[in-house]
């Protein structure tokens, strides 16, 4: 049975359906006509999910306005967990929600973290949304699959005494000033390493956060901040100001010592030759200091940021203020991450209430 169709652009096409009986052919024809009336493809493409995902990486993902680091992450997740996998070998027109559920279980059995499984699902859903947009399929089967759950874990943090021990153990290291800035400002590693001297006003005691330094495809690059709120002005504490003045003095001396070998970059934190610091080396320096100070091996650079928030909240700094300093998209995010501080703050509030009513 043949079905002729003219789309909105005036282009005509002919679709053929077959059936073992006349009724089956009529039913298939009715289904095709219904899809065409709904502006859907007459038939889903026979291309496999893996093949379409490869196309998506080079086209839709590359053309999107996502951050460069996000594109890099999504591309890696797509190639690792979709292209070439069992689900990737399945034709788009044969892909069902149950197949996606089985894929989630497979990822879990392979030991992937909850957050990684959720990201992989987000990528798959984006791929299939593009397939619907391009009329390769009529519906996205991922829409009816529950988004993988990620249990919220309270951020690990150090006590002020542990922070002091860590910084003391790091003394003499090239990265000691960076560690001090991280814990005294609450900046993430990437934001601190992306700082230019033009972002720093030591007289006004302010710094501007406008990007993140990360390694992508073997190169160190600065990308835009994650959200509009992430681009922010952060006041400098007396300690942070002192550390940055020391860094500036040291950098000037190193530039003179390096002579013609000096690389004239604008970064605050650099190597002995003026090049930007590799985030991985900063992590190694922290791990070495943590081991020397006999602190838990689980401590990472983000622990310093969490410790800064913990101290501020425990000292009674309003959650909204901490959220603005940290550049979170909402106060709710700050509360979810730093829930471990809430009991102490709440206890103090209720004690004051009790004293006032007594």
Tab-separated table of C-alpha atoms in Angstrom:
chain	number	residue	atom	x	y	z
A	1	UNK	CA	0.000	0.000	0.000
A	2	UNK	CA	1.377	3.409	-0.994
A	3	UNK	CA	0.898	6.656	0.927
A	4	UNK	CA	1.663	10.008	-0.656
A	5	UNK	CA	2.454	12.991	1.555
A	6	UNK	CA	3.209	16.676	0.942
A	7	UNK	CA	4.944	18.525	3.776
A	8	UNK	CA	4.722	22.226	4.736
A	9	UNK	CA	7.496	23.100	2.278
A	10	UNK	CA	5.578	21.553	-0.592
A	11	UNK	CA	7.902	18.573	-0.913
A	12	UNK	CA	6.116	15.347	-1.745
A	13	UNK	CA	7.108	11.867	-0.703
A	14	UNK	CA	5.763	8.367	-1.044
A	15	UNK	CA	5.780	5.738	1.699
A	16	UNK	CA	5.095	2.058	1.199
A	17	UNK	CA	3.713	-0.244	3.878
A	18	UNK	CA	3.331	-3.994	3.768
A	19	UNK	CA	1.225	-6.455	5.684
A	20	UNK	CA	0.564	-10.173	5.604
A	21	UNK	CA	-3.146	-9.381	5.394
A	22	UNK	CA	-5.121	-6.471	3.974
A	23	UNK	CA	-6.177	-5.447	7.491
A	24	UNK	CA	-2.557	-5.406	8.719
A	25	UNK	CA	-1.553	-3.251	5.769
A	26	UNK	CA	-4.471	-0.855	6.424
A	27	UNK	CA	-3.536	-0.622	10.132
A	28	UNK	CA	0.093	0.177	9.280
A	29	UNK	CA	-1.038	2.744	6.743
A	30	UNK	CA	-3.277	4.377	9.359
A	31	UNK	CA	-0.332	4.541	11.758
A	32	UNK	CA	1.863	6.201	9.108
A	33	UNK	CA	-0.858	8.737	8.255
A	34	UNK	CA	-1.292	9.559	11.968
A	35	UNK	CA	2.446	10.139	12.345
A	36	UNK	CA	2.535	12.366	9.276
A	37	UNK	CA	-0.448	14.406	10.519
A	38	UNK	CA	1.439	14.919	13.804
A	39	UNK	CA	4.456	16.143	11.803
A	40	UNK	CA	6.416	13.044	12.823
A	41	UNK	CA	8.570	10.861	10.565
A	42	UNK	CA	6.643	8.191	8.716
A	43	UNK	CA	9.131	5.619	9.954
A	44	UNK	CA	12.004	5.722	12.432
A	45	UNK	CA	15.474	5.582	10.894
A	46	UNK	CA	17.252	2.237	10.782
A	47	UNK	CA	20.532	3.805	11.927
A	48	UNK	CA	21.919	2.416	15.195
A	49	UNK	CA	22.015	4.465	18.370
A	50	UNK	CA	25.821	4.318	18.341
A	51	UNK	CA	26.029	5.660	14.783
A	52	UNK	CA	23.590	8.458	15.520
A	53	UNK	CA	25.472	9.318	18.733
A	54	UNK	CA	28.708	9.686	16.774
A	55	UNK	CA	26.921	12.114	14.443
A	56	UNK	CA	25.494	13.950	17.466
A	57	UNK	CA	28.950	14.467	19.001
A	58	UNK	CA	30.264	16.130	15.857
A	59	UNK	CA	27.147	18.187	15.105
A	60	UNK	CA	24.500	18.952	17.734
A	61	UNK	CA	26.851	18.760	20.735
A	62	UNK	CA	29.576	20.805	19.057
A	63	UNK	CA	27.046	23.452	17.945
A	64	UNK	CA	25.427	23.756	21.382
A	65	UNK	CA	26.125	26.623	23.768
A	66	UNK	CA	27.344	24.304	26.514
A	67	UNK	CA	30.658	25.096	28.191
A	68	UNK	CA	33.732	23.611	26.537
A	69	UNK	CA	34.387	21.450	29.603
A	70	UNK	CA	30.797	20.153	29.477
A	71	UNK	CA	31.116	19.339	25.784
A	72	UNK	CA	34.318	17.469	26.528
A	73	UNK	CA	32.649	15.530	29.360
A	74	UNK	CA	29.541	14.675	27.297
A	75	UNK	CA	31.652	13.585	24.340
A	76	UNK	CA	33.717	11.298	26.559
A	77	UNK	CA	30.632	9.829	28.235
A	78	UNK	CA	28.932	9.263	24.879
A	79	UNK	CA	31.933	7.510	23.329
A	80	UNK	CA	32.608	5.430	26.444
A	81	UNK	CA	29.102	4.363	27.435
A	82	UNK	CA	26.950	4.589	24.272
A	83	UNK	CA	29.020	4.309	21.093
A	84	UNK	CA	30.302	0.756	20.739
A	85	UNK	CA	28.253	-0.531	23.690
A	86	UNK	CA	25.460	-3.076	23.589
A	87	UNK	CA	22.777	-0.388	23.624
A	88	UNK	CA	24.699	1.495	20.938
A	89	UNK	CA	24.339	-1.448	18.574
A	90	UNK	CA	20.552	-1.290	18.816
A	91	UNK	CA	18.717	0.408	15.894
A	92	UNK	CA	16.965	3.646	16.844
A	93	UNK	CA	13.620	2.290	15.677
A	94	UNK	CA	13.988	-0.726	17.977
A	95	UNK	CA	15.069	1.180	21.107
A	96	UNK	CA	12.621	0.834	24.000
A	97	UNK	CA	12.508	2.220	27.586
A	98	UNK	CA	13.263	-1.282	28.913
A	99	UNK	CA	16.535	-1.286	26.990
A	100	UNK	CA	17.543	1.970	28.685
A	101	UNK	CA	16.638	0.532	32.098
A	102	UNK	CA	18.827	-2.497	31.376
A	103	UNK	CA	21.643	-0.155	30.283
A	104	UNK	CA	21.434	1.712	33.611
A	105	UNK	CA	21.740	-1.586	35.476
A	106	UNK	CA	24.722	-2.518	33.289
A	107	UNK	CA	26.490	0.746	34.127
A	108	UNK	CA	25.865	0.163	37.834
A	109	UNK	CA	27.205	-3.395	37.624
A	110	UNK	CA	30.353	-2.024	36.001
A	111	UNK	CA	30.972	0.023	39.131
A	112	UNK	CA	30.082	3.497	37.855
A	113	UNK	CA	29.281	6.077	40.515
A	114	UNK	CA	25.697	7.293	40.828
A	115	UNK	CA	26.673	10.721	39.516
A	116	UNK	CA	28.368	9.182	36.453
A	117	UNK	CA	25.320	7.050	35.659
A	118	UNK	CA	23.121	10.115	35.905
A	119	UNK	CA	25.410	12.064	33.575
A	120	UNK	CA	25.445	9.174	31.080
A	121	UNK	CA	21.636	9.134	31.154
A	122	UNK	CA	21.555	12.916	30.608
A	123	UNK	CA	23.778	12.493	27.556
A	124	UNK	CA	21.641	9.653	26.156
A	125	UNK	CA	18.485	11.701	26.642
A	126	UNK	CA	20.080	14.655	24.819
A	127	UNK	CA	21.097	12.382	21.941
A	128	UNK	CA	17.568	11.030	21.613
A	129	UNK	CA	16.040	14.526	21.888
A	130	UNK	CA	18.140	15.452	18.860
A	131	UNK	CA	16.948	12.311	17.081
A	132	UNK	CA	13.346	13.430	17.644
A	133	UNK	CA	14.163	16.954	16.473
A	134	UNK	CA	15.747	15.571	13.307
A	135	UNK	CA	12.736	13.262	12.823
A	136	UNK	CA	14.898	10.180	13.021
A	137	UNK	CA	12.434	8.820	15.602
A	138	UNK	CA	8.945	9.899	16.630
A	139	UNK	CA	9.338	9.771	20.407
A	140	UNK	CA	12.205	9.788	22.915
A	141	UNK	CA	12.052	6.487	24.867
A	142	UNK	CA	14.247	8.003	27.618
A	143	UNK	CA	11.442	10.398	28.608
A	144	UNK	CA	9.544	7.573	30.319
A	145	UNK	CA	12.649	6.221	32.087
A	146	UNK	CA	13.251	7.472	35.608
A	147	UNK	CA	16.295	9.709	35.887
A	148	UNK	CA	19.007	7.894	37.902
A	149	UNK	CA	19.003	8.925	41.531
A	150	UNK	CA	22.045	10.470	43.177
A	151	UNK	CA	22.036	10.317	46.950
A	152	UNK	CA	23.051	13.676	48.381
A	153	UNK	CA	26.186	13.294	50.458
A	154	UNK	CA	27.166	16.024	52.856
A	155	UNK	CA	30.396	17.670	51.831
A	156	UNK	CA	33.495	16.487	53.678
A	157	UNK	CA	35.221	19.279	55.548
A	158	UNK	CA	38.079	19.904	57.960
A	159	UNK	CA	38.072	21.593	61.327
A	160	UNK	CA	40.014	24.861	61.689
A	161	UNK	CA	42.726	22.921	63.554
A	162	UNK	CA	43.055	20.452	60.664
A	163	UNK	CA	43.248	23.297	58.153
A	164	UNK	CA	46.049	24.918	60.120
A	165	UNK	CA	47.907	21.599	60.256
A	166	UNK	CA	47.529	21.150	56.500
A	167	UNK	CA	48.788	24.642	55.663
A	168	UNK	CA	51.720	24.210	58.051
A	169	UNK	CA	52.629	20.918	56.364
A	170	UNK	CA	52.459	22.613	52.951
A	171	UNK	CA	54.869	25.411	53.879
A	172	UNK	CA	57.770	25.538	51.476
A	173	UNK	CA	55.705	24.027	48.680
A	174	UNK	CA	55.100	26.081	45.559
A	175	UNK	CA	51.398	25.458	46.006
A	176	UNK	CA	51.167	26.556	49.652
A	177	UNK	CA	49.861	30.039	48.662
A	178	UNK	CA	47.223	28.456	46.407
A	179	UNK	CA	46.002	26.213	49.233
A	180	UNK	CA	45.829	29.221	51.531
A	181	UNK	CA	43.782	31.179	48.991
A	182	UNK	CA	41.377	28.275	48.444
A	183	UNK	CA	40.547	27.957	52.127
A	184	UNK	CA	40.488	31.725	52.773
A	185	UNK	CA	38.244	32.571	49.826
A	186	UNK	CA	36.176	29.453	49.167
A	187	UNK	CA	37.182	29.470	45.492
A	188	UNK	CA	37.291	26.145	43.634
A	189	UNK	CA	40.699	25.120	42.309
A	190	UNK	CA	39.863	25.923	38.675
A	191	UNK	CA	38.596	29.421	39.468
A	192	UNK	CA	41.680	30.259	41.532
A	193	UNK	CA	44.098	28.973	38.882
A	194	UNK	CA	42.276	30.978	36.190
A	195	UNK	CA	42.832	34.287	38.020
A	196	UNK	CA	44.721	36.997	36.151
A	197	UNK	CA	46.447	39.866	37.917
A	198	UNK	CA	43.940	42.153	36.184
A	199	UNK	CA	41.235	40.345	38.185
A	200	UNK	CA	42.869	41.338	41.483
A	201	UNK	CA	42.557	44.734	43.192
A	202	UNK	CA	44.717	44.507	46.295
A	203	UNK	CA	44.043	48.097	47.329
A	204	UNK	CA	40.267	47.635	47.170
A	205	UNK	CA	40.693	44.079	48.547
A	206	UNK	CA	38.560	42.484	45.820
A	207	UNK	CA	38.962	39.804	43.174
A	208	UNK	CA	36.863	39.013	40.115
A	209	UNK	CA	35.962	35.425	39.263
A	210	UNK	CA	35.362	35.139	35.527
A	211	UNK	CA	36.589	31.719	34.407
A	212	UNK	CA	37.841	28.245	35.220
A	213	UNK	CA	41.177	26.704	34.274
A	214	UNK	CA	40.977	23.048	33.266
A	215	UNK	CA	42.912	20.521	31.210
A	216	UNK	CA	41.108	19.549	28.017
A	217	UNK	CA	42.549	17.318	25.320
A	218	UNK	CA	45.975	17.704	26.884
A	219	UNK	CA	45.858	21.519	26.912
A	220	UNK	CA	45.268	23.963	29.759
A	221	UNK	CA	42.370	26.226	28.805
A	222	UNK	CA	40.190	28.786	30.575
A	223	UNK	CA	36.452	28.380	30.094
A	224	UNK	CA	33.589	30.605	31.183
A	225	UNK	CA	32.093	30.172	34.637
A	226	UNK	CA	29.379	27.530	34.990
A	227	UNK	CA	26.512	30.001	35.595
A	228	UNK	CA	25.949	33.758	35.543
A	229	UNK	CA	26.131	33.780	39.354
A	230	UNK	CA	29.502	32.055	39.223
A	231	UNK	CA	30.932	35.223	37.641
A	232	UNK	CA	31.230	37.321	40.765
A	233	UNK	CA	33.292	39.720	42.864
A	234	UNK	CA	34.761	38.195	46.033
A	235	UNK	CA	36.106	40.348	48.891
A	236	UNK	CA	39.638	39.557	50.032
A	237	UNK	CA	40.226	38.815	53.695
A	238	UNK	CA	43.385	40.267	55.308
A	239	UNK	CA	44.998	36.812	55.077
A	240	UNK	CA	44.128	36.401	51.392
A	241	UNK	CA	45.444	39.880	50.608
A	242	UNK	CA	48.734	39.112	52.373
A	243	UNK	CA	49.118	35.817	50.504
A	244	UNK	CA	48.515	37.455	47.112
A	245	UNK	CA	51.019	40.227	47.815
A	246	UNK	CA	53.571	37.520	48.625
A	247	UNK	CA	52.751	35.689	45.383
A	248	UNK	CA	53.207	38.889	43.368
A	249	UNK	CA	56.591	39.568	44.968
A	250	UNK	CA	57.751	35.995	44.375
A	251	UNK	CA	56.590	36.068	40.759
A	252	UNK	CA	58.527	39.275	40.051
A	253	UNK	CA	61.696	37.694	41.459
A	254	UNK	CA	61.188	34.543	39.390
A	255	UNK	CA	60.657	36.577	36.230
A	256	UNK	CA	64.030	38.271	36.747
A	257	UNK	CA	65.716	34.938	37.474
A	258	UNK	CA	64.191	33.205	34.422
A	259	UNK	CA	65.246	35.975	32.036
A	260	UNK	CA	64.468	35.154	28.396
A	261	UNK	CA	62.940	31.811	29.402
A	262	UNK	CA	60.063	33.568	31.168
A	263	UNK	CA	56.643	33.059	29.571
A	264	UNK	CA	54.700	36.350	29.838
A	265	UNK	CA	51.291	35.029	30.880
A	266	UNK	CA	48.771	37.040	32.938
A	267	UNK	CA	48.151	34.344	35.553
A	268	UNK	CA	48.463	34.865	39.308
A	269	UNK	CA	49.522	31.283	40.030
A	270	UNK	CA	52.287	30.160	37.681
A	271	UNK	CA	55.261	27.838	37.366
A	272	UNK	CA	58.822	29.101	37.840
A	273	UNK	CA	58.770	30.081	34.149
A	274	UNK	CA	55.454	31.946	34.194
A	275	UNK	CA	53.222	29.259	32.698
A	276	UNK	CA	49.832	28.466	34.269
A	277	UNK	CA	49.865	25.821	36.995
A	278	UNK	CA	48.540	22.377	36.171
A	279	UNK	CA	45.513	21.531	38.405
A	280	UNK	CA	46.864	17.992	38.809
A	281	UNK	CA	50.088	19.272	40.356
A	282	UNK	CA	48.083	21.316	42.843
A	283	UNK	CA	46.227	18.164	43.904
A	284	UNK	CA	49.512	16.262	44.307
A	285	UNK	CA	50.858	19.027	46.535
A	286	UNK	CA	47.756	18.881	48.723
A	287	UNK	CA	47.916	15.093	49.026
A	288	UNK	CA	51.571	15.309	50.050
A	289	UNK	CA	50.784	17.926	52.710
A	290	UNK	CA	47.777	15.944	53.980
A	291	UNK	CA	49.904	12.823	54.354
A	292	UNK	CA	52.598	14.797	56.173
A	293	UNK	CA	49.961	16.251	58.513
A	294	UNK	CA	48.472	12.763	59.052
A	295	UNK	CA	45.091	13.837	57.739
A	296	UNK	CA	42.611	11.500	55.957
A	297	UNK	CA	43.670	10.459	52.453
A	298	UNK	CA	40.173	11.360	51.201
A	299	UNK	CA	40.935	15.077	51.557
A	300	UNK	CA	40.934	16.865	48.201
A	301	UNK	CA	41.200	20.428	46.977
A	302	UNK	CA	37.423	20.854	47.137
A	303	UNK	CA	37.624	19.943	50.835
A	304	UNK	CA	39.247	23.341	51.398
A	305	UNK	CA	36.229	25.063	49.831
A	306	UNK	CA	33.870	22.985	51.945
A	307	UNK	CA	35.904	23.792	55.055
A	308	UNK	CA	35.619	27.520	54.337
A	309	UNK	CA	31.824	27.213	54.087
A	310	UNK	CA	31.662	25.126	57.240
A	311	UNK	CA	33.568	27.697	59.288
A	312	UNK	CA	31.494	30.606	57.942
A	313	UNK	CA	28.154	28.906	58.586
A	314	UNK	CA	29.177	27.688	62.037
A	315	UNK	CA	30.214	31.257	62.855
A	316	UNK	CA	26.688	32.419	62.045
A	317	UNK	CA	27.221	33.842	58.561
A	318	UNK	CA	23.799	33.767	56.819
A	319	UNK	CA	23.351	30.986	54.267
A	320	UNK	CA	22.439	33.508	51.548
A	321	UNK	CA	25.735	35.369	52.051
A	322	UNK	CA	27.747	32.139	51.796
A	323	UNK	CA	25.783	31.194	48.671
A	324	UNK	CA	26.642	34.517	47.010
A	325	UNK	CA	30.332	34.307	47.944
A	326	UNK	CA	30.533	30.769	46.577
A	327	UNK	CA	28.643	31.633	43.377
A	328	UNK	CA	25.951	28.989	43.789
A	329	UNK	CA	22.943	29.246	41.477
A	330	UNK	CA	20.598	29.184	44.476
A	331	UNK	CA	20.593	29.140	48.264
A	332	UNK	CA	19.009	25.673	48.090
A	333	UNK	CA	22.200	24.280	46.537
A	334	UNK	CA	24.285	25.734	49.363
A	335	UNK	CA	21.951	24.236	51.935
A	336	UNK	CA	22.015	20.805	50.290
A	337	UNK	CA	25.820	20.710	50.133
A	338	UNK	CA	26.502	22.067	53.591
A	339	UNK	CA	23.715	20.499	55.599
A	340	UNK	CA	26.282	19.206	58.093
A	341	UNK	CA	26.598	22.707	59.536
A	342	UNK	CA	22.892	23.276	60.032
A	343	UNK	CA	22.492	21.402	63.351
A	344	UNK	CA	25.064	23.608	65.079
A	345	UNK	CA	23.596	26.792	63.668
A	346	UNK	CA	20.071	25.626	64.534
A	347	UNK	CA	21.109	24.688	68.084
A	348	UNK	CA	22.528	28.159	68.644
A	349	UNK	CA	19.344	29.748	67.291
A	350	UNK	CA	17.110	27.640	69.545
A	351	UNK	CA	19.315	28.323	72.547
A	352	UNK	CA	18.904	32.054	71.941
A	353	UNK	CA	15.159	31.546	71.599
A	354	UNK	CA	15.042	29.625	74.878
A	355	UNK	CA	17.073	32.317	76.663
A	356	UNK	CA	14.761	35.024	75.377
A	357	UNK	CA	11.628	33.196	76.531
A	358	UNK	CA	12.951	32.156	79.934
